[in-house]
Amino acid sequence: MKKKILLFALLGGFMLSTTACSSDDSNSGTEQVEVPNTLKDDYFNIEGATFNAGSIESGTAEAIAEINVNNFIINGGKAIMTVSSTAQLQSIHIGLKGHDGYYDVKTSNENLTRNGLYSYEVILDFSQDLILDIVGLELVGYITDGTRTILYFRELQVIPAGTGELQISLSWDREDDVDLHLVKRNVDRIYYGSRQLHNADGEKIAELDIDSNPACRIDGIKNENIYFDRLEDGVYSIYVDLYSKCEVSGSAGSKYIVNVMYNGTSIRLSDHMIGKFDDTDPGSGNNESRHVLIGSFSVVNGSFSSVVEEEATTRTLDTFGLSKKMIYTK
């Protein structure tokens, strides 16, 4: 199988940075002065957004119909927030209740929903050092006619997750059973049926410490997490599987996002780290041929070395020389 190896030194080019400025006016043409981002390191970041000092200014319009985001988050994880509005928005301001500063998110990814609402997606990136029990988000929409919405609030409960040298996390937005799999090529895998990875000496090197909605026993957490105590040489591949669609027939398919953190830095493995299962997909029941390949990477001399670019987005167990006996039914 043909592969291309992308050197780890180039990974910085994958990262999306957050600009900081002091202006709180979305339409301001004045010179912007860089200010420290007081939310990124300890709380959360928003990729591609601008960080502003000060407090969010609200208005009187009640235009936002729904804010859909996972009620549970993990440190080091990401979450997809979908904001639906009756009016067209030019930007969304998002801050943390009780803290100075907020993010100005330009609405470049607008969609119209089936019921005629404007829909916008925002990616929330939570710090590995997040120590809050509850993250209280504040949100205001800037409407294209120059008016602002009222101030909206969402509270997200934090589930502590292991981080280690390498952290791989999965979050999704509906009450379905979605699973995170990590395969060490020709050796072993971590998933709900085998939650730890050991080296040749029998020592644990990695663990799946959060597993959610198993066999549609709904817990509402909708996050899964794998962390490494230390890295072992080899080639690893990350998969996501819709084991079962637990919601009623006709409901939308789950949107999901995967995050990979190496020594505190988010790594982009491929263009498949954000996705959505088809609305009509009932789930695979752990059918390996329907697992979604998120991306692959290699570890050399105990360090994250490179991203391995695969030619296809799905692989079977046979591709990695793994026995069919590893298929575990919930």
PDB file of C-alpha atoms in Angstrom, residues 61-234:
ATOM      1  CA  ALA A  61     -32.995  40.424  19.687  1.00  0.00           C
ATOM      2  CA  GLU A  62     -34.158  36.903  20.576  1.00  0.00           C
ATOM      3  CA  ALA A  63     -32.978  35.423  17.305  1.00  0.00           C
ATOM      4  CA  ILE A  64     -31.071  32.320  18.422  1.00  0.00           C
ATOM      5  CA  ALA A  65     -33.439  29.363  18.369  1.00  0.00           C
ATOM      6  CA  GLU A  66     -31.086  26.587  19.499  1.00  0.00           C
ATOM      7  CA  ILE A  67     -27.560  26.002  20.768  1.00  0.00           C
ATOM      8  CA  ASN A  68     -26.723  22.328  20.289  1.00  0.00           C
ATOM      9  CA  VAL A  69     -23.542  21.142  22.005  1.00  0.00           C
ATOM     10  CA  ASN A  70     -22.618  18.100  24.054  1.00  0.00           C
ATOM     11  CA  ASN A  71     -23.553  18.736  27.693  1.00  0.00           C
ATOM     12  CA  PHE A  72     -20.434  16.813  28.755  1.00  0.00           C
ATOM     13  CA  ILE A  73     -16.861  17.700  27.799  1.00  0.00           C
ATOM     14  CA  ILE A  74     -13.413  16.366  28.694  1.00  0.00           C
ATOM     15  CA  ASN A  75     -10.112  18.102  29.293  1.00  0.00           C
ATOM     16  CA  GLY A  76      -8.047  17.874  26.107  1.00  0.00           C
ATOM     17  CA  GLY A  77     -11.124  17.146  23.994  1.00  0.00           C
ATOM     18  CA  LYS A  78     -13.102  19.052  21.392  1.00  0.00           C
ATOM     19  CA  ALA A  79     -16.813  19.614  20.851  1.00  0.00           C
ATOM     20  CA  ILE A  80     -18.957  20.748  17.932  1.00  0.00           C
ATOM     21  CA  MET A  81     -21.371  23.547  18.810  1.00  0.00           C
ATOM     22  CA  THR A  82     -24.204  24.210  16.350  1.00  0.00           C
ATOM     23  CA  VAL A  83     -25.955  27.575  16.670  1.00  0.00           C
ATOM     24  CA  SER A  84     -29.313  27.939  14.885  1.00  0.00           C
ATOM     25  CA  SER A  85     -30.807  31.390  14.364  1.00  0.00           C
ATOM     26  CA  THR A  86     -33.922  32.924  12.834  1.00  0.00           C
ATOM     27  CA  ALA A  87     -31.763  35.808  11.568  1.00  0.00           C
ATOM     28  CA  GLN A  88     -28.574  35.747   9.526  1.00  0.00           C
ATOM     29  CA  LEU A  89     -25.517  36.255  11.737  1.00  0.00           C
ATOM     30  CA  GLN A  90     -22.259  37.917  10.737  1.00  0.00           C
ATOM     31  CA  SER A  91     -20.420  36.738  13.853  1.00  0.00           C
ATOM     32  CA  ILE A  92     -20.878  34.967  17.178  1.00  0.00           C
ATOM     33  CA  HIS A  93     -19.213  36.099  20.401  1.00  0.00           C
ATOM     34  CA  ILE A  94     -18.439  33.343  22.917  1.00  0.00           C
ATOM     35  CA  GLY A  95     -16.943  33.783  26.377  1.00  0.00           C
ATOM     36  CA  LEU A  96     -16.590  32.110  29.761  1.00  0.00           C
ATOM     37  CA  LYS A  97     -18.923  33.275  32.509  1.00  0.00           C
ATOM     38  CA  GLY A  98     -17.041  35.222  35.175  1.00  0.00           C
ATOM     39  CA  HIS A  99     -13.879  35.688  33.085  1.00  0.00           C
ATOM     40  CA  ASP A 100     -12.621  38.609  31.017  1.00  0.00           C
ATOM     41  CA  GLY A 101     -12.317  38.241  27.259  1.00  0.00           C
ATOM     42  CA  TYR A 102     -14.233  36.416  24.546  1.00  0.00           C
ATOM     43  CA  TYR A 103     -13.892  34.945  21.056  1.00  0.00           C
ATOM     44  CA  ASP A 104     -15.229  36.631  17.927  1.00  0.00           C
ATOM     45  CA  VAL A 105     -16.212  33.854  15.502  1.00  0.00           C
ATOM     46  CA  LYS A 106     -16.865  34.961  11.919  1.00  0.00           C
ATOM     47  CA  THR A 107     -19.756  32.971  10.437  1.00  0.00           C
ATOM     48  CA  SER A 108     -18.282  31.653   7.208  1.00  0.00           C
ATOM     49  CA  ASN A 109     -19.863  28.168   7.361  1.00  0.00           C
ATOM     50  CA  GLU A 110     -23.554  29.057   7.223  1.00  0.00           C
ATOM     51  CA  ASN A 111     -26.187  26.458   6.309  1.00  0.00           C
ATOM     52  CA  LEU A 112     -29.958  26.620   6.061  1.00  0.00           C
ATOM     53  CA  THR A 113     -31.814  23.965   8.060  1.00  0.00           C
ATOM     54  CA  ARG A 114     -34.937  22.124   6.935  1.00  0.00           C
ATOM     55  CA  ASN A 115     -37.116  24.462   9.002  1.00  0.00           C
ATOM     56  CA  GLY A 116     -35.570  27.596   7.500  1.00  0.00           C
ATOM     57  CA  LEU A 117     -33.143  28.475  10.298  1.00  0.00           C
ATOM     58  CA  TYR A 118     -29.592  29.694   9.732  1.00  0.00           C
ATOM     59  CA  SER A 119     -27.153  27.171  11.186  1.00  0.00           C
ATOM     60  CA  TYR A 120     -23.515  27.773  12.178  1.00  0.00           C
ATOM     61  CA  GLU A 121     -20.882  25.363  13.504  1.00  0.00           C
ATOM     62  CA  VAL A 122     -18.191  26.309  16.023  1.00  0.00           C
ATOM     63  CA  ILE A 123     -15.386  23.986  17.202  1.00  0.00           C
ATOM     64  CA  LEU A 124     -14.600  24.292  20.922  1.00  0.00           C
ATOM     65  CA  ASP A 125     -11.099  23.114  21.884  1.00  0.00           C
ATOM     66  CA  PHE A 126     -10.737  22.444  25.630  1.00  0.00           C
ATOM     67  CA  SER A 127      -7.437  22.703  27.479  1.00  0.00           C
ATOM     68  CA  GLN A 128      -5.778  19.583  28.886  1.00  0.00           C
ATOM     69  CA  ASP A 129      -5.278  21.652  32.061  1.00  0.00           C
ATOM     70  CA  LEU A 130      -9.005  22.379  32.442  1.00  0.00           C
ATOM     71  CA  ILE A 131      -9.854  21.941  36.131  1.00  0.00           C
ATOM     72  CA  LEU A 132     -13.377  23.380  36.299  1.00  0.00           C
ATOM     73  CA  ASP A 133     -16.305  21.122  37.164  1.00  0.00           C
ATOM     74  CA  ILE A 134     -18.661  23.247  35.068  1.00  0.00           C
ATOM     75  CA  VAL A 135     -17.797  25.408  32.047  1.00  0.00           C
ATOM     76  CA  GLY A 136     -20.324  28.240  31.771  1.00  0.00           C
ATOM     77  CA  LEU A 137     -20.429  29.579  28.218  1.00  0.00           C
ATOM     78  CA  GLU A 138     -21.842  32.988  27.291  1.00  0.00           C
ATOM     79  CA  LEU A 139     -22.932  33.662  23.718  1.00  0.00           C
ATOM     80  CA  VAL A 140     -24.224  36.613  21.693  1.00  0.00           C
ATOM     81  CA  GLY A 141     -25.021  36.679  17.980  1.00  0.00           C
ATOM     82  CA  TYR A 142     -24.229  39.720  15.823  1.00  0.00           C
ATOM     83  CA  ILE A 143     -26.975  40.030  13.204  1.00  0.00           C
ATOM     84  CA  THR A 144     -26.180  41.297   9.701  1.00  0.00           C
ATOM     85  CA  ASP A 145     -28.443  44.347  10.219  1.00  0.00           C
ATOM     86  CA  GLY A 146     -26.073  45.559  12.966  1.00  0.00           C
ATOM     87  CA  THR A 147     -28.157  44.517  15.978  1.00  0.00           C
ATOM     88  CA  ARG A 148     -27.191  42.014  18.677  1.00  0.00           C
ATOM     89  CA  THR A 149     -29.033  39.154  20.322  1.00  0.00           C
ATOM     90  CA  ILE A 150     -29.659  38.792  24.015  1.00  0.00           C
ATOM     91  CA  LEU A 151     -27.022  36.973  26.083  1.00  0.00           C
ATOM     92  CA  TYR A 152     -27.418  33.185  26.004  1.00  0.00           C
ATOM     93  CA  PHE A 153     -25.900  30.719  28.481  1.00  0.00           C
ATOM     94  CA  ARG A 154     -24.887  27.055  28.295  1.00  0.00           C
ATOM     95  CA  GLU A 155     -23.358  25.002  31.106  1.00  0.00           C
ATOM     96  CA  LEU A 156     -21.114  22.063  30.192  1.00  0.00           C
ATOM     97  CA  GLN A 157     -20.100  19.433  32.741  1.00  0.00           C
ATOM     98  CA  VAL A 158     -16.440  18.397  32.730  1.00  0.00           C
ATOM     99  CA  ILE A 159     -15.570  14.677  32.854  1.00  0.00           C
ATOM    100  CA  PRO A 160     -11.907  14.258  33.924  1.00  0.00           C
ATOM    101  CA  ALA A 161      -9.869  12.378  31.306  1.00  0.00           C
ATOM    102  CA  GLY A 162      -6.357  10.952  31.211  1.00  0.00           C
ATOM    103  CA  THR A 163      -3.871  12.879  29.082  1.00  0.00           C
ATOM    104  CA  GLY A 164      -0.355  11.401  29.311  1.00  0.00           C
ATOM    105  CA  GLU A 165       2.189  11.802  26.509  1.00  0.00           C
ATOM    106  CA  LEU A 166      -0.470  11.216  23.854  1.00  0.00           C
ATOM    107  CA  GLN A 167      -4.224  11.716  24.170  1.00  0.00           C
ATOM    108  CA  ILE A 168      -6.822  10.680  21.588  1.00  0.00           C
ATOM    109  CA  SER A 169     -10.407  11.765  22.198  1.00  0.00           C
ATOM    110  CA  LEU A 170     -13.769  11.486  20.455  1.00  0.00           C
ATOM    111  CA  SER A 171     -16.913  13.563  20.960  1.00  0.00           C
ATOM    112  CA  TRP A 172     -20.296  13.349  19.222  1.00  0.00           C
ATOM    113  CA  ASP A 173     -23.596  15.189  19.464  1.00  0.00           C
ATOM    114  CA  ARG A 174     -26.467  12.655  19.606  1.00  0.00           C
ATOM    115  CA  GLU A 175     -27.506   9.838  21.916  1.00  0.00           C
ATOM    116  CA  ASP A 176     -25.928   7.100  19.810  1.00  0.00           C
ATOM    117  CA  ASP A 177     -23.336   4.443  20.611  1.00  0.00           C
ATOM    118  CA  VAL A 178     -20.194   5.686  18.845  1.00  0.00           C
ATOM    119  CA  ASP A 179     -16.874   3.959  19.537  1.00  0.00           C
ATOM    120  CA  LEU A 180     -13.227   4.984  19.401  1.00  0.00           C
ATOM    121  CA  HIS A 181     -10.709   2.352  18.238  1.00  0.00           C
ATOM    122  CA  LEU A 182      -6.915   2.569  18.196  1.00  0.00           C
ATOM    123  CA  VAL A 183      -5.054  -0.172  16.306  1.00  0.00           C
ATOM    124  CA  LYS A 184      -1.344  -0.827  16.727  1.00  0.00           C
ATOM    125  CA  ARG A 185      -0.539  -2.398  13.402  1.00  0.00           C
ATOM    126  CA  ASN A 186      -0.044  -6.188  13.444  1.00  0.00           C
ATOM    127  CA  VAL A 187      -0.110  -6.181  17.257  1.00  0.00           C
ATOM    128  CA  ASP A 188      -3.230  -5.127  19.127  1.00  0.00           C
ATOM    129  CA  ARG A 189      -6.045  -2.634  19.486  1.00  0.00           C
ATOM    130  CA  ILE A 190      -7.730  -0.580  22.188  1.00  0.00           C
ATOM    131  CA  TYR A 191     -11.515  -0.322  22.139  1.00  0.00           C
ATOM    132  CA  TYR A 192     -14.486  -1.109  24.402  1.00  0.00           C
ATOM    133  CA  GLY A 193     -13.739  -4.857  24.239  1.00  0.00           C
ATOM    134  CA  SER A 194     -10.056  -4.495  25.175  1.00  0.00           C
ATOM    135  CA  ARG A 195      -9.495  -1.270  27.066  1.00  0.00           C
ATOM    136  CA  GLN A 196      -5.753  -1.501  27.717  1.00  0.00           C
ATOM    137  CA  LEU A 197      -2.647  -1.888  25.562  1.00  0.00           C
ATOM    138  CA  HIS A 198       0.415  -3.631  27.033  1.00  0.00           C
ATOM    139  CA  ASN A 199       4.016  -3.947  25.916  1.00  0.00           C
ATOM    140  CA  ALA A 200       6.002  -7.177  25.557  1.00  0.00           C
ATOM    141  CA  ASP A 201       6.747  -7.139  29.301  1.00  0.00           C
ATOM    142  CA  GLY A 202       3.055  -6.981  30.168  1.00  0.00           C
ATOM    143  CA  GLU A 203       3.201  -3.359  31.320  1.00  0.00           C
ATOM    144  CA  LYS A 204       0.237  -1.101  30.535  1.00  0.00           C
ATOM    145  CA  ILE A 205       1.186   1.630  28.086  1.00  0.00           C
ATOM    146  CA  ALA A 206      -2.245   2.966  27.072  1.00  0.00           C
ATOM    147  CA  GLU A 207      -5.862   2.827  28.196  1.00  0.00           C
ATOM    148  CA  LEU A 208      -9.393   3.669  27.087  1.00  0.00           C
ATOM    149  CA  ASP A 209     -10.565   5.399  30.270  1.00  0.00           C
ATOM    150  CA  ILE A 210     -13.900   6.802  29.034  1.00  0.00           C
ATOM    151  CA  ASP A 211     -16.475   4.714  27.133  1.00  0.00           C
ATOM    152  CA  SER A 212     -19.949   6.162  26.590  1.00  0.00           C
ATOM    153  CA  ASN A 213     -23.436   4.879  25.717  1.00  0.00           C
ATOM    154  CA  PRO A 214     -22.360   1.192  25.548  1.00  0.00           C
ATOM    155  CA  ALA A 215     -24.955  -0.918  23.714  1.00  0.00           C
ATOM    156  CA  CYS A 216     -27.313   2.101  23.889  1.00  0.00           C
ATOM    157  CA  ARG A 217     -27.276   2.193  27.684  1.00  0.00           C
ATOM    158  CA  ILE A 218     -27.436   5.962  27.506  1.00  0.00           C
ATOM    159  CA  ASP A 219     -25.272   7.923  29.944  1.00  0.00           C
ATOM    160  CA  GLY A 220     -25.305  11.160  27.930  1.00  0.00           C
ATOM    161  CA  ILE A 221     -21.522  11.657  28.131  1.00  0.00           C
ATOM    162  CA  LYS A 222     -20.895  11.165  24.378  1.00  0.00           C
ATOM    163  CA  ASN A 223     -17.111  11.269  24.767  1.00  0.00           C
ATOM    164  CA  GLU A 224     -14.466   8.561  24.581  1.00  0.00           C
ATOM    165  CA  ASN A 225     -10.794   8.918  25.471  1.00  0.00           C
ATOM    166  CA  ILE A 226      -7.529   7.001  25.087  1.00  0.00           C
ATOM    167  CA  TYR A 227      -4.291   8.118  26.712  1.00  0.00           C
ATOM    168  CA  PHE A 228      -0.720   6.785  26.714  1.00  0.00           C
ATOM    169  CA  ASP A 229       1.415   6.485  29.838  1.00  0.00           C
ATOM    170  CA  ARG A 230       4.342   6.187  27.426  1.00  0.00           C
ATOM    171  CA  LEU A 231       4.722   5.603  23.708  1.00  0.00           C
ATOM    172  CA  GLU A 232       5.836   2.334  22.136  1.00  0.00           C
ATOM    173  CA  ASP A 233       7.344   2.190  18.649  1.00  0.00           C
ATOM    174  CA  GLY A 234       4.991   1.176  15.857  1.00  0.00           C
TER     175      GLY A 234
END
